[in-house]
Each structure stands twice: as C-alpha cells, then as structure tokens.
Amino acid sequence: MQNRFDTSLFIFRRDLRLLDNRGLAEATRQSRKVIAVFVFDTNILDDLRQRNDRRVTFIHDSVTELREQFRQRDSELVVLHGDPAERIPALAERVGADAVFVNRDYEPYAVLRDDGIRSSLAECGRSFHSFKDQVIFEGEEIQTQTGTAYKVFTPYKRAWLRRFAEMQLVGPSPDAEELYDETALASGSMLATLSDPWTLKALGFARNESWTGGGAASGRKRLEEFLPHLSSYKEHRDFPSRYGTSGLSVHLRFGTISIRECVRAARSDDSQGAQTWLSELIWREFYQMLLDRFPYVVNHAFKREYDAIEWPGSHEHLEAWKDGRTGYPIVDAAMRELRSTGWMHNRLRMITAMFLVKDLLIDWRHGERHFAEYLLDYDLASNNGGWQWAASTGADGVPYFRVFNPELQSRRFDPDGGYIRSQIPELANFSNKLIHRPHAATALEQEMAGCTMGRDYPHPVIQHAEQKERAIALLKKLRKG
C-alpha cells in the first residue's frame, strides 16, 4: 500500500503506550516516516494548585518509559512544553510534516484544543487525523432507535453488548489489537535536538510517589496481577480492605493500557466476576458518551432543574469532610487515604460523595473539585458522572430518596474495621463493633482504647437521621414529575 504522507507527527496524549494504539498504528500505516511527540500542556499544568501533583509524576514516568522504548527502536520521542495549539503547528512546520495524527479526547478543553490545532494546520496545507482509541464505542455509535443518546445505563449496556456482538460477526472485532509498523518510526538521530528541557524541575513540579507506578509496563503488570482475582471480582469489589478491584483506572485514564486489552481480558473469562468487570468498563464508556453528548454537565447538573438548589451546608463542614474529621470513621478513613495517596476505593467514593451531598447538604461540585485535585486516576467524565450519580442530579443517578447510612455501609463493607484502622490509627484499639461508631463508647471504653472523643477523634458533625430527611425534602421539591 502506497503511503498517503511522507512525514507525519503522532501526538501522544491520554494514550501513553506503543502497543495497541490506534492512532499510532494508523500513522505508521499511512506515512513513510512518523515522528512521535508528547507535549506537557501548560494550559493544564498551570491550573494545578499542588506543585507536587502525583499525576505529573505519573505522566513524567510514563513519558520517560516511552522515550526509552523509542530509543530501543533507534527512534526518539520529541517532548515539548507549552501550548499544544502553538507548539504542534510550529513543529510540523519545522520538520516538514504533511499530517498530524492523534487519538480523540472527548473533554471540552480537548475538543477546543484539537479544533485549534486542526485550523492552524489547515492554514498551512497540513491535515489533521483523529481516531477512536480510549473507548470501544463513541459518540453516536450507541444510541436509541430514535437517534438520541441513552440517559439510563442498563439499556445503554444492552445496546453496547448487542453492537459489539454484531460487529464481531462482520469483523474485525471491536476489541481487536491495533498493531503499528515499527519501520515507519523516524530515525532518532534527526530528532535529538527537538525536545525542550522536561525534567520535573524544569516543568515547575516536584516528584511525588503514589500507589502505582507510571508507564505501560506498570499497567500490564497491574492487569496480570488482577486476572487471577477476576472470577471473584463481583464478590470482593466492594470491600476496600480486600484485593477486589483491578486498580487499572489510572492506567486507563492515561492510556498506559488500552481499553481493548481490558475488554479482551474480560471476555476471556466466562465467570460472573468477569461479566461484572466488563459492566464497569461499559459504565466508563457511558460516562464518556454523556460528557461528549452533553458537555454542559461539566458545570451544571445533568437534570438542569437541580441547578436551582440552594445547598445549605456550611464551609466548616466542607473542610471537615476534606480533612477526614467528620466523626464518621468510614468517611474520614477514605478522605485521609485520598489526601495521602491519591487513591480511593470505588465503594468509598460513593459513600463519601453521598455523605457530602445528602448528610452535609453541600453542593456536589465542591466535592467533585476536591476529588479532581487529589485523585491520581482523575477522569473528568467518570468523576463528574459518579458525583452526579450520588447527588441524584445526573443521568441514571440514584433516586433522590436513596441516602446511604454511613455507619451501616461501614459495618457491611469493613466489618472487622481493618480498613478504618489502616487510615485512622487513633481508633485502632476500639472493638470491631465500636470502631464504626466510636462516639457511642463509654468513658471507660474510650480510656481503654486510648482515644477520647472530642480530643483524639471528633464527635460526629451531624446526625445522619436528621440530615437524611432534610436532604430528601430538599431534592424532592425540585424533582420533575
């Protein structure tokens, strides 16, 4: 097949891997020579409040690994620092590239960024090509019979599975591996001088380790470690002290593993656990679709009537929630782990989110922003979708009258208090019963545990039963229908 282009750029973004990378595969198929590029985007980095943001370390390590992989193939990864809308067209001009290849990103900023790059390239007679890579199905590929977007997950999932099966019949399968042509990678000798300084210090950041390492090798290892536990995923996934979840969310977020590889793994096992994990992967696509089709959800409730709520919660309660000092151990343990490691178990994300909204009566957007600041695996679509689910303001959110009891959630999903003890050592000596409700301990029990309520650990900032009724009344009056 004759190449369409002599020289092309391939821009890595949230696809930091060589293997099973659709855009890279297409670039090498259609071009005689491909120059790979990564841009540390100052439009994103400049907005990060913490100069030791764990995500920057994760990305930096992933890009470092990528560069080494290119060097092993006698090529080079060009690393730039700045505004991609300026740096990419300028680089294309400098190296005489005919085209730029990327994988699509559905976040509003990314869409605007790519529109700007496309327009700048077009002015110089260069083409811009984007491909679906971070999801199996995108945009309008899964929609209702009337041509509208699904707003409820279960029918979306049925349509997703049906479309997947139909496409397998005509081939190739939607989860087929994408292979690139190594011989098309540009020689490293001509690229060595094109990169900017990109140490963490040069980028204005400091190193901060987290619960998982960056890079495709780390993502592949994580998947391999998870697969022996896949069959028990359904039974164990809600218990934060067990090895029950895949831990692949950050690798899917930054593309250090491909969604196709995860779907292939889920389909290789016919257990209930594998089917449940596949369902979670489809939830991820549901939220990506919602963000793409309804971008207003970034700043507004999906159910727009809920934008009218005047949330009565206090700033003091918001800060107590952020710091893990609400007096509800399961909530506090999760919030402390988030701040110290950048990780929070999915069950705990639901518990802490619902507690903020329906116990503390605080606007879900405050919680969403806090998670966005600390989560290593922060993904706008999933984070927004999850928060609006818990707040009952989103597509297929929980009914407004459903309110988690944090103590019952704690007893059910951390029955022996092991998770709480791992994050709140001052509660470690309470019994398995009292650790979920230490404020109920007698003075003698507190003395024996070495933890006095109000001094060593806070009293509850609210009473759940009272706040539950207030939350239901607040949401009910704005409910349509």
PDB file of C-alpha atoms in Angstrom, residues 6 81 106 143 154 159 206 238 274 327 407-408 422 446:
ATOM      1  CA  ASP A   6       5.766  11.383   3.506  1.00  0.00           C
ATOM      2  CA  HIS A  81       6.434  22.076  26.978  1.00  0.00           C
ATOM      3  CA  TYR A 106     -13.898  13.992  24.476  1.00  0.00           C
ATOM      4  CA  GLN A 143     -27.896   5.452  20.587  1.00  0.00           C
ATOM      5  CA  THR A 154     -28.975  -0.556  31.605  1.00  0.00           C
ATOM      6  CA  ALA A 159     -27.225  -1.783  23.172  1.00  0.00           C
ATOM      7  CA  ALA A 206       8.412  18.142  42.364  1.00  0.00           C
ATOM      8  CA  ASP A 238     -16.988  -3.537  47.381  1.00  0.00           C
ATOM      9  CA  ALA A 274     -15.570 -11.088  34.539  1.00  0.00           C
ATOM     10  CA  GLY A 327     -16.669  11.885  63.160  1.00  0.00           C
ATOM     11  CA  GLU A 407     -22.435   3.553  59.726  1.00  0.00           C
ATOM     12  CA  LEU A 408     -24.321   0.699  58.055  1.00  0.00           C
ATOM     13  CA  SER A 422      -5.253   1.327  58.461  1.00  0.00           C
ATOM     14  CA  GLN A 446     -12.600   5.269  75.372  1.00  0.00           C
TER      15      GLN A 446
END
